[in-house]
PDB file of C-alpha atoms and ligand atoms in Angstrom:
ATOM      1  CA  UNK R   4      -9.573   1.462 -21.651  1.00 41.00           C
ATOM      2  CA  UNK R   5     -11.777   1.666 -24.053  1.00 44.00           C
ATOM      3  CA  UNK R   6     -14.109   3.986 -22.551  1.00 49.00           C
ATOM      4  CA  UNK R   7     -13.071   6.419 -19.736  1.00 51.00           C
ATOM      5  CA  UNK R   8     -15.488   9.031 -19.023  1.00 55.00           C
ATOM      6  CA  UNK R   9     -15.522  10.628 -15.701  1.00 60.00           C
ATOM      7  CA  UNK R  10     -18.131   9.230 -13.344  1.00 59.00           C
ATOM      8  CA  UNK R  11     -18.418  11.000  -9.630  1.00 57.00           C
ATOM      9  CA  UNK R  12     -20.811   9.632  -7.563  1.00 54.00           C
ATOM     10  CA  UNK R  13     -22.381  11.419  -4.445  1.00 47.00           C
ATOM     11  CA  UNK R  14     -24.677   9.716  -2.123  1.00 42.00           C
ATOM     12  CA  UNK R  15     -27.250  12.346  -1.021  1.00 38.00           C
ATOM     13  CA  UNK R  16     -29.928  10.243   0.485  1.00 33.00           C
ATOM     14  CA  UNK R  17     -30.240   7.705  -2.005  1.00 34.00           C
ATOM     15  CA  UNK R  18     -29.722  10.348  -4.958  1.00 35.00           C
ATOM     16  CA  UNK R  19     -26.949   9.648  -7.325  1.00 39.00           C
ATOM     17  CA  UNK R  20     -25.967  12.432  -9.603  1.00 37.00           C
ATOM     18  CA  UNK R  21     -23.233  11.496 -12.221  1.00 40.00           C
ATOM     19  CA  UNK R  22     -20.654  14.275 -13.339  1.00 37.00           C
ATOM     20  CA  UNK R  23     -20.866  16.452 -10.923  1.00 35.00           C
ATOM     21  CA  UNK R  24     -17.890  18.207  -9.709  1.00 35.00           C
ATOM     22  CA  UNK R  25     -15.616  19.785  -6.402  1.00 37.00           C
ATOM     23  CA  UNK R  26     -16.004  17.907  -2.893  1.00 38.00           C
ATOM     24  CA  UNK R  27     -18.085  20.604  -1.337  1.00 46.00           C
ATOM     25  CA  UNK R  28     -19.080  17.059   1.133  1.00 66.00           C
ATOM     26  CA  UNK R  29     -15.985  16.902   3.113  1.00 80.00           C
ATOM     27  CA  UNK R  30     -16.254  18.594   6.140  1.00 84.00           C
ATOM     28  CA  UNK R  31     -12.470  20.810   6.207  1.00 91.00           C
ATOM     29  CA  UNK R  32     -11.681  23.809   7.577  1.00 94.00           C
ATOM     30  CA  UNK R  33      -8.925  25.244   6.574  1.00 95.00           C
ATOM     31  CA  UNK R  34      -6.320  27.318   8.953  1.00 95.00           C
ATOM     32  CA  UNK R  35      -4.066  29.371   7.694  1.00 94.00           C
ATOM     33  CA  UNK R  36      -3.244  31.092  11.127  1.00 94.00           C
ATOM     34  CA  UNK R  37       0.418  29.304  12.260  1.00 95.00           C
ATOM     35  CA  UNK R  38       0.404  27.109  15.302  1.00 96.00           C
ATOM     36  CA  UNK R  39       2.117  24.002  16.923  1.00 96.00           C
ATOM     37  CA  UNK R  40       0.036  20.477  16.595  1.00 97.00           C
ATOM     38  CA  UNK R  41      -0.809  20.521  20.308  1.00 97.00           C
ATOM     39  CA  UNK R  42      -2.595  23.769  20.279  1.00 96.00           C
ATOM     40  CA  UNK R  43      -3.766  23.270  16.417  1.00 97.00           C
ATOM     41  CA  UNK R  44      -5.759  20.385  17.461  1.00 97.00           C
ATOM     42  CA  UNK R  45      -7.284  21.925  20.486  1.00 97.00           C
ATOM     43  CA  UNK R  46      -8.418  25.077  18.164  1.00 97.00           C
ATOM     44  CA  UNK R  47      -9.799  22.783  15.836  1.00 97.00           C
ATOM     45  CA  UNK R  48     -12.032  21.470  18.397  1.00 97.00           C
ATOM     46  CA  UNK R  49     -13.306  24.364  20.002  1.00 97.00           C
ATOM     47  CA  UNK R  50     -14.339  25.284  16.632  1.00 95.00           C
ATOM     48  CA  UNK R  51     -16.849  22.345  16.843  1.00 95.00           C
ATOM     49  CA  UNK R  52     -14.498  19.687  15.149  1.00 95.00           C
ATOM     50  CA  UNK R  53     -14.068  16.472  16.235  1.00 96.00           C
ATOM     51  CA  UNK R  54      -9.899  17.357  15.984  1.00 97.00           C
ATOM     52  CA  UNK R  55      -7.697  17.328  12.637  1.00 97.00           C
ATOM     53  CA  UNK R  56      -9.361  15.965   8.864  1.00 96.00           C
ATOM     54  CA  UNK R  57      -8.738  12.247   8.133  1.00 95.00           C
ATOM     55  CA  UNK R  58      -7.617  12.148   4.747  1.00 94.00           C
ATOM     56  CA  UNK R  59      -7.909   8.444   4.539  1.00 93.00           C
ATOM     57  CA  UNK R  60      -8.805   8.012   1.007  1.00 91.00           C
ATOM     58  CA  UNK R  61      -8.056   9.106  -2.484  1.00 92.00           C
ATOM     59  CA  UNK R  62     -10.967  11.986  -2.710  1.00 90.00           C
ATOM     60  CA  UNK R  63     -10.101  13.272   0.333  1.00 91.00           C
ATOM     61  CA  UNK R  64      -6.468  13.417   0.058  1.00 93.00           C
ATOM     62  CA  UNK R  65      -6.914  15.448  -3.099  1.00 91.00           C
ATOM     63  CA  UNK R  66      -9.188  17.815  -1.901  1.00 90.00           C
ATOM     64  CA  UNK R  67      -7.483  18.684   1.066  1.00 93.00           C
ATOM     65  CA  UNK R  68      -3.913  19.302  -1.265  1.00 93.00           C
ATOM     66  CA  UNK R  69      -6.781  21.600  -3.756  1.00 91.00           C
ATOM     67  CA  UNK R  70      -8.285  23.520  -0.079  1.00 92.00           C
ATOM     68  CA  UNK R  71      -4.617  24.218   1.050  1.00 94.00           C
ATOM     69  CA  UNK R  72      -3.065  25.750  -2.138  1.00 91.00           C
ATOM     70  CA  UNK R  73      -2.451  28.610  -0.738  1.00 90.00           C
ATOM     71  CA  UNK R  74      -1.224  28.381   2.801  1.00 90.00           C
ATOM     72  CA  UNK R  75       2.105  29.633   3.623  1.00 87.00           C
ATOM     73  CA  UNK R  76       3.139  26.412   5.402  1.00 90.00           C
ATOM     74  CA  UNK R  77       2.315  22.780   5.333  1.00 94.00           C
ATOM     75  CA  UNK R  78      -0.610  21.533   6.815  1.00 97.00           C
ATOM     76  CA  UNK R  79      -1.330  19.411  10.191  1.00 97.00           C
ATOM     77  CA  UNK R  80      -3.819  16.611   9.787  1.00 98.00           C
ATOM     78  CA  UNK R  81      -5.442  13.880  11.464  1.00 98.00           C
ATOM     79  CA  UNK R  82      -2.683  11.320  11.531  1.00 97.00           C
ATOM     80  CA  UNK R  83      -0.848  10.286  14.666  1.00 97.00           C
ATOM     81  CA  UNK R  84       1.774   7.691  15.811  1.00 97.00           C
ATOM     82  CA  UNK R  85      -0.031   5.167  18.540  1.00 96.00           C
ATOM     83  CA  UNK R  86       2.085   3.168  20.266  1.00 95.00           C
ATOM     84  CA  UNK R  87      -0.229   0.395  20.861  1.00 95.00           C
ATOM     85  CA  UNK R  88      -0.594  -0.053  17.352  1.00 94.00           C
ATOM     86  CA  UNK R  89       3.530   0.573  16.547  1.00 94.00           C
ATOM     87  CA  UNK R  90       2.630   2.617  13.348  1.00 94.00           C
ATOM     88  CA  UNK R  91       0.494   5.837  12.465  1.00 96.00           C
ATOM     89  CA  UNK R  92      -3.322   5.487  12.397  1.00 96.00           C
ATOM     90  CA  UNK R  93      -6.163   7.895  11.410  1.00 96.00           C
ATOM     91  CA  UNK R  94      -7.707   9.785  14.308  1.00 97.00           C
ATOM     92  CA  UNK R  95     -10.874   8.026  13.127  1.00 94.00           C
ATOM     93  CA  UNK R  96      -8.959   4.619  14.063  1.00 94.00           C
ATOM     94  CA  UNK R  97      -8.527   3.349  10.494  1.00 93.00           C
ATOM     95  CA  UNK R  98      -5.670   1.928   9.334  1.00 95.00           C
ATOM     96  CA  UNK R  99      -3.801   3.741   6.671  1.00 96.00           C
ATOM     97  CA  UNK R 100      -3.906   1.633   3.111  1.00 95.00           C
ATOM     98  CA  UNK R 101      -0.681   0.438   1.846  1.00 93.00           C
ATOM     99  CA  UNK R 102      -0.728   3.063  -1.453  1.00 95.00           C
ATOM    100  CA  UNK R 103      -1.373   6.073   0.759  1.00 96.00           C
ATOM    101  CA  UNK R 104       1.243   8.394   0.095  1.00 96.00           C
ATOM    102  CA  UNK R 105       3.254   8.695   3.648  1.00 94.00           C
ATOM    103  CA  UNK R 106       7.003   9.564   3.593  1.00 89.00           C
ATOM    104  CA  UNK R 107       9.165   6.694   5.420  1.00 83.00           C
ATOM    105  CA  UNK R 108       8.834   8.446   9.110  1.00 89.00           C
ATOM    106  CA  UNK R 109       5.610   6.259   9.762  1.00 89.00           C
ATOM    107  CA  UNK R 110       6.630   3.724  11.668  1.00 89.00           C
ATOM    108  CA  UNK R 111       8.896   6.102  14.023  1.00 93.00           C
ATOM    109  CA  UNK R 112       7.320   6.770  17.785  1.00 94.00           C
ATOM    110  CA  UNK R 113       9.030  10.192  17.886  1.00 95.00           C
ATOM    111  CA  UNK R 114       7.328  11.126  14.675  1.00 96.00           C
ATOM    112  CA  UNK R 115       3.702  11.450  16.126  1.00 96.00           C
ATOM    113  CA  UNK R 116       2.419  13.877  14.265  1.00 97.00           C
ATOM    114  CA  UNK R 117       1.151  13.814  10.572  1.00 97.00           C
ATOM    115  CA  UNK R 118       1.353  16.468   7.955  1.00 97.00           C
ATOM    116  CA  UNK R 119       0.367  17.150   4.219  1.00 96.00           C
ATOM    117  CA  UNK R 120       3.396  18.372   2.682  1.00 91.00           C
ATOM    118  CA  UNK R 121       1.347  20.189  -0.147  1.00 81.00           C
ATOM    119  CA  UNK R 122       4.524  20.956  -3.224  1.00 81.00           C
ATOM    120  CA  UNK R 123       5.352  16.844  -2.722  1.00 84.00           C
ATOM    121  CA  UNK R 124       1.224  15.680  -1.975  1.00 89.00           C
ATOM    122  CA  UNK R 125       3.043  13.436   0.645  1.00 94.00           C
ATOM    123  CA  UNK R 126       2.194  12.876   4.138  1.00 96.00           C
ATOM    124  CA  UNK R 127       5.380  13.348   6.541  1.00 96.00           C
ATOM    125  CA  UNK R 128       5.295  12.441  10.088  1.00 96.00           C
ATOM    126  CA  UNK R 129       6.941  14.974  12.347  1.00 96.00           C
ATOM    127  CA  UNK R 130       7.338  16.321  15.796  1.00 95.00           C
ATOM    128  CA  UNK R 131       4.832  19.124  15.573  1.00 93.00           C
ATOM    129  CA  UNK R 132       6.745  21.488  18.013  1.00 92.00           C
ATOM    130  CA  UNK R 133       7.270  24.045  14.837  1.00 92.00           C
ATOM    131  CA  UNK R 134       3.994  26.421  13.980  1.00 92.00           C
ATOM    132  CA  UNK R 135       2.064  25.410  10.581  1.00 95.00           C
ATOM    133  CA  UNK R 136      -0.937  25.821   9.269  1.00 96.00           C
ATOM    134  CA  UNK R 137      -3.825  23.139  10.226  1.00 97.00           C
ATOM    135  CA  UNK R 138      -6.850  21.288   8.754  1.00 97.00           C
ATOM    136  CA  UNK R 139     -10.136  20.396  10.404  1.00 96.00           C
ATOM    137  CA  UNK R 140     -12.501  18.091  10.415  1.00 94.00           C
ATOM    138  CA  UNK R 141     -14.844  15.694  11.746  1.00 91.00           C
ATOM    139  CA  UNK R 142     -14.126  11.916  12.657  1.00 88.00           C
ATOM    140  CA  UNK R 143     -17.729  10.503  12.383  1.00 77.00           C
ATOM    141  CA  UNK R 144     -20.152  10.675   9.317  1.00 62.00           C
ATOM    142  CA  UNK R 145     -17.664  10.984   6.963  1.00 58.00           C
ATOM    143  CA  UNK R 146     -18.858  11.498   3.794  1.00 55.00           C
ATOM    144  CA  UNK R 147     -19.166   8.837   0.729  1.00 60.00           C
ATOM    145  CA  UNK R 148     -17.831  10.493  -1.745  1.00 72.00           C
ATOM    146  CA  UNK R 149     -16.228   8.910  -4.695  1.00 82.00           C
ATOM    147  CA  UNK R 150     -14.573   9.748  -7.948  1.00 87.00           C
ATOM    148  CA  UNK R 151     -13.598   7.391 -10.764  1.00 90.00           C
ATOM    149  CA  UNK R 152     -14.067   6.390 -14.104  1.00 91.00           C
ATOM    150  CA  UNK R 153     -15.530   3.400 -16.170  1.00 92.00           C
ATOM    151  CA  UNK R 154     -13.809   0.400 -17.742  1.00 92.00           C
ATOM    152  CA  UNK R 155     -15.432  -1.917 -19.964  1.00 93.00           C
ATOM    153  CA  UNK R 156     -14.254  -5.451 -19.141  1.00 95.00           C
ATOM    154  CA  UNK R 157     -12.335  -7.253 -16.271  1.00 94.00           C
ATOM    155  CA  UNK R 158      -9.051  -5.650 -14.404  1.00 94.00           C
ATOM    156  CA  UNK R 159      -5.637  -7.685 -14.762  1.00 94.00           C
ATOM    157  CA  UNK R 160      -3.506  -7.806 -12.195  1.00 92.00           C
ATOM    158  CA  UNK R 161      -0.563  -8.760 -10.997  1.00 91.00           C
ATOM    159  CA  UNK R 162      -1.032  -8.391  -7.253  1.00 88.00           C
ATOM    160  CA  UNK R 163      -5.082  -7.586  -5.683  1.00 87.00           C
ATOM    161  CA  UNK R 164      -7.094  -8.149  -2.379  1.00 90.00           C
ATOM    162  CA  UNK R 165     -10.473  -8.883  -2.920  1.00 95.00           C
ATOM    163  CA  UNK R 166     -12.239  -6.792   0.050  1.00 96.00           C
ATOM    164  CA  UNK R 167     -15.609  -8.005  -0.637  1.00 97.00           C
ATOM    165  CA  UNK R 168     -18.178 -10.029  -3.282  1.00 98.00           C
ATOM    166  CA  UNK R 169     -21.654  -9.173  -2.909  1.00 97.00           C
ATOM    167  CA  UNK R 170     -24.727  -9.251  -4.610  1.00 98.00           C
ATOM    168  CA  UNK R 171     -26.236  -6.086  -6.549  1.00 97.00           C
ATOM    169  CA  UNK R 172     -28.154  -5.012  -9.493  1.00 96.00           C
ATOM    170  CA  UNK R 173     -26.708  -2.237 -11.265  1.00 95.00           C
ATOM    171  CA  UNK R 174     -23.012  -0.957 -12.071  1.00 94.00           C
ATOM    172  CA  UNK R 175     -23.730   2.062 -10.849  1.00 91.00           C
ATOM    173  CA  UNK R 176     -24.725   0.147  -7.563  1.00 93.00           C
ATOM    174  CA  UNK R 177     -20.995  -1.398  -7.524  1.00 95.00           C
ATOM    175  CA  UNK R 178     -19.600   2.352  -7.868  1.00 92.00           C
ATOM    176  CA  UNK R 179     -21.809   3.322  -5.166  1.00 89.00           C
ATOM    177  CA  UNK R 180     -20.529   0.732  -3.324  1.00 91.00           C
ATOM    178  CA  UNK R 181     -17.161   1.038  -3.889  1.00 92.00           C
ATOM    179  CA  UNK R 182     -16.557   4.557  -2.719  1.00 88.00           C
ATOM    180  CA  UNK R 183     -18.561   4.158   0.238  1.00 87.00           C
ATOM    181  CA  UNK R 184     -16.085   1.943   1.335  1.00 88.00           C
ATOM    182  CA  UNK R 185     -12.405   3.024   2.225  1.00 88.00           C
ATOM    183  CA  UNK R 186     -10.538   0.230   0.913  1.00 93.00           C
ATOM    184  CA  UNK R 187     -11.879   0.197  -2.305  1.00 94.00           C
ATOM    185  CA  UNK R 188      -9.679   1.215  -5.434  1.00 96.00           C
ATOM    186  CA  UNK R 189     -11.968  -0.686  -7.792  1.00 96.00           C
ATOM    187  CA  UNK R 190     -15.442  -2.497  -8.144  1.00 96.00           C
ATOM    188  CA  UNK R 191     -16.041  -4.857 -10.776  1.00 97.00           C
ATOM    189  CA  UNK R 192     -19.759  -5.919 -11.906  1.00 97.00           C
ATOM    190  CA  UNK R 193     -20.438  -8.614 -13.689  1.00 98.00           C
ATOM    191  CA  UNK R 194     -24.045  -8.467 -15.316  1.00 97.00           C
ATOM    192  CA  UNK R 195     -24.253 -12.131 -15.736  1.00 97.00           C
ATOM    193  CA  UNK R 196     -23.597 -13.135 -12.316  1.00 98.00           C
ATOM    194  CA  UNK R 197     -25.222  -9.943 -10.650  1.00 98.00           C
ATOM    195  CA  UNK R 198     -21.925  -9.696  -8.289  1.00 98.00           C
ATOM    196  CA  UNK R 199     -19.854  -6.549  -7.319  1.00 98.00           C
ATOM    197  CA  UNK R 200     -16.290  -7.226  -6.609  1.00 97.00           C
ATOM    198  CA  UNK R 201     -14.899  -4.861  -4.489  1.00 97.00           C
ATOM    199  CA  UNK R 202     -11.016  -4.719  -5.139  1.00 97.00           C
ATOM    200  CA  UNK R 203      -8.742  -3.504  -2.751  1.00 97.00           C
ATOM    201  CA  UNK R 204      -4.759  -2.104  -3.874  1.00 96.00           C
ATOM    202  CA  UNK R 205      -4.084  -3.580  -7.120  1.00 96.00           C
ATOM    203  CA  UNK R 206      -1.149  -3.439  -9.296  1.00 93.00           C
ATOM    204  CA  UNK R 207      -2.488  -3.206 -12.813  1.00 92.00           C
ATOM    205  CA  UNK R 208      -1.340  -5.288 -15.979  1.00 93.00           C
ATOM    206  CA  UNK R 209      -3.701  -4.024 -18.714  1.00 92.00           C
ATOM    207  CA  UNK R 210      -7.397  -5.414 -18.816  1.00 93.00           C
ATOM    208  CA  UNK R 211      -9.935  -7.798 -20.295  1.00 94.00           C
ATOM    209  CA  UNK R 212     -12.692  -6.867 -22.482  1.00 93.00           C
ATOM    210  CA  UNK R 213     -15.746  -8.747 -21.202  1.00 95.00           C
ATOM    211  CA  UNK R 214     -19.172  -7.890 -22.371  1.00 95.00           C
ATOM    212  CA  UNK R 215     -20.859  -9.064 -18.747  1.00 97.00           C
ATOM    213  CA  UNK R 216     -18.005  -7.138 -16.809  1.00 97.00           C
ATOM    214  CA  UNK R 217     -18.026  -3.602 -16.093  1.00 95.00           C
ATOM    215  CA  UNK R 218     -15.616  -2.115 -13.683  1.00 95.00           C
ATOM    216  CA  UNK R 219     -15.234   1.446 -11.516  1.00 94.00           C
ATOM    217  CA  UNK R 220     -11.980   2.689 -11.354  1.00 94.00           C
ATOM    218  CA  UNK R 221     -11.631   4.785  -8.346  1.00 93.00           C
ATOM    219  CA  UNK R 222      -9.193   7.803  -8.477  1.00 91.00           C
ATOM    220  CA  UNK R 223      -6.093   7.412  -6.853  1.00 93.00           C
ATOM    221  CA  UNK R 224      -3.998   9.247  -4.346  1.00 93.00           C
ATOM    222  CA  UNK R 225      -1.948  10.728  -7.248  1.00 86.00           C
ATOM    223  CA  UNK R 226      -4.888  11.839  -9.639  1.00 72.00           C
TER     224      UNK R 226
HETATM  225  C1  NAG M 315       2.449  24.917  21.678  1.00 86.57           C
HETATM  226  O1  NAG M 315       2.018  26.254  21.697  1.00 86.57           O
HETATM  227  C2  NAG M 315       1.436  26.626  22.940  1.00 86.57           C
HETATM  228  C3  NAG M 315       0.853  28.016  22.772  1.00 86.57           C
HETATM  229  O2  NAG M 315       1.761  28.903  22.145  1.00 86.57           O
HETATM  230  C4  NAG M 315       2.485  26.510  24.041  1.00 86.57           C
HETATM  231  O3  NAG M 315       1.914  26.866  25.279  1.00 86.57           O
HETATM  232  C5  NAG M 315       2.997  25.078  24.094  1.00 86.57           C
HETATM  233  O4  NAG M 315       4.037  24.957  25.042  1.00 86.57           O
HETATM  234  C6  NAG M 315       3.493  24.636  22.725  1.00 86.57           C
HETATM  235  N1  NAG M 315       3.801  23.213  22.759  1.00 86.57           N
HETATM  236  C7  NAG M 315       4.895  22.691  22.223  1.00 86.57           C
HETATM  237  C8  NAG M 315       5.032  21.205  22.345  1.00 86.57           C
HETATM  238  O5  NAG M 315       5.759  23.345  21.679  1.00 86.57           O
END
């Protein structure tokens, strides 16, 4: 990369402020008290919550491991097992990406409930009978929020899903773009053809200098 300064991007009612730092947007609230999933969940939402935090993408998943340094044990969040589905889901309904750090328990129906296991930032499924700690949060309006830096020229990869092309103006319109949408890991603008590439997953191979291409690099679970 030939440049790689940090670019966050908030969207506050159209106002985009670059550099700016800590997730004060999510919408957590962190437990330390101990308790068992079932009556966790039900504390969380007579608190107002809509249950357990969705940690569903890269910002989010790091800012709840930052929020829950300290607790004693690991965390409950809003991850559970549905049957109809045969795999674990978000309580918000989405569909965990494939490079979202879950142990292998996922797939298991007696595993139902999900948990950040802080010292490995890994999500394990488990039973949820034992007390631990719990986050909360809300399911709707979550927040676009996005952290990532700036690459001068065209990813290469070896393996990619394009999520989306669409028309925009500015880079900094492709960020935007990119981190208001979940699947996003990168956005790539090219100034010639005014498009925004939204990439999903990607495994990376280096990258192409290209004076018309400018590309967001979103952070990643592990960053
Ligand atoms: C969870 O804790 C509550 C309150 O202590 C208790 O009534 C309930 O039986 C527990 N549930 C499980 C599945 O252990």
């Amino acid at each position: 990369m030939d440049s790689n300064c940090p670019l966050m991007i908030y969207v506050i009612s159209s106002a985009i402020v670059l550099n700016f730092t800590v997730g004060v947007m999510f919408h957590f609230h962190n437990i330390e008290n101990i308790r068992n999933s079932t009556s966790h969940e039900s504390f969380c939402k007579d608190m107002g919550y809509d249950g357990f935090a969705v940690i569903s993408t890269p910002e989010a998943f790091v800012y709840a491991i930052k929020i829950t340094h300290k607790n004693r044990r690991n965390v409950f969040i809003g991850a559970h097992y549905q049957p109809e589905a045969v795999t674990t889901i978000w309580d918000d309904g989405t569909v965990p990406r494939s490079d979202t750090p879950f142990g292998s328990r996922k797939g298991n129906p007696i595993f139902k409930q999900g948990r950040l296991q802080r010292g490995e930032n890994e999500i394990v499924m488990v039973m949820g009978n034992f007390g631990k700690t719990g986050l909360c949060g809300n399911h709707k309006n979550y927040p676009t929020e996005s952290r990532g830096t700036t690459m001068r020229g065209e990813l290469l990869t070896t393996e990619e899903t394009i999520v989306s092309v669409s028309q925009v103006f500015s880079y900094v319109e492709c960020a935007v773009l990119c981190g208001a949408v979940h699947e996003c890991r990168a956005g790539e603008f090219n100034s010639d053809l005014l498009t925004c590439t939204v990439i999903g997953e990607y495994q990376s191979s280096g990258h192409i200098p290209k004076s018309e291409v400018v590309t967001y690099i979103r952070q990643t679970f592990w960053s």
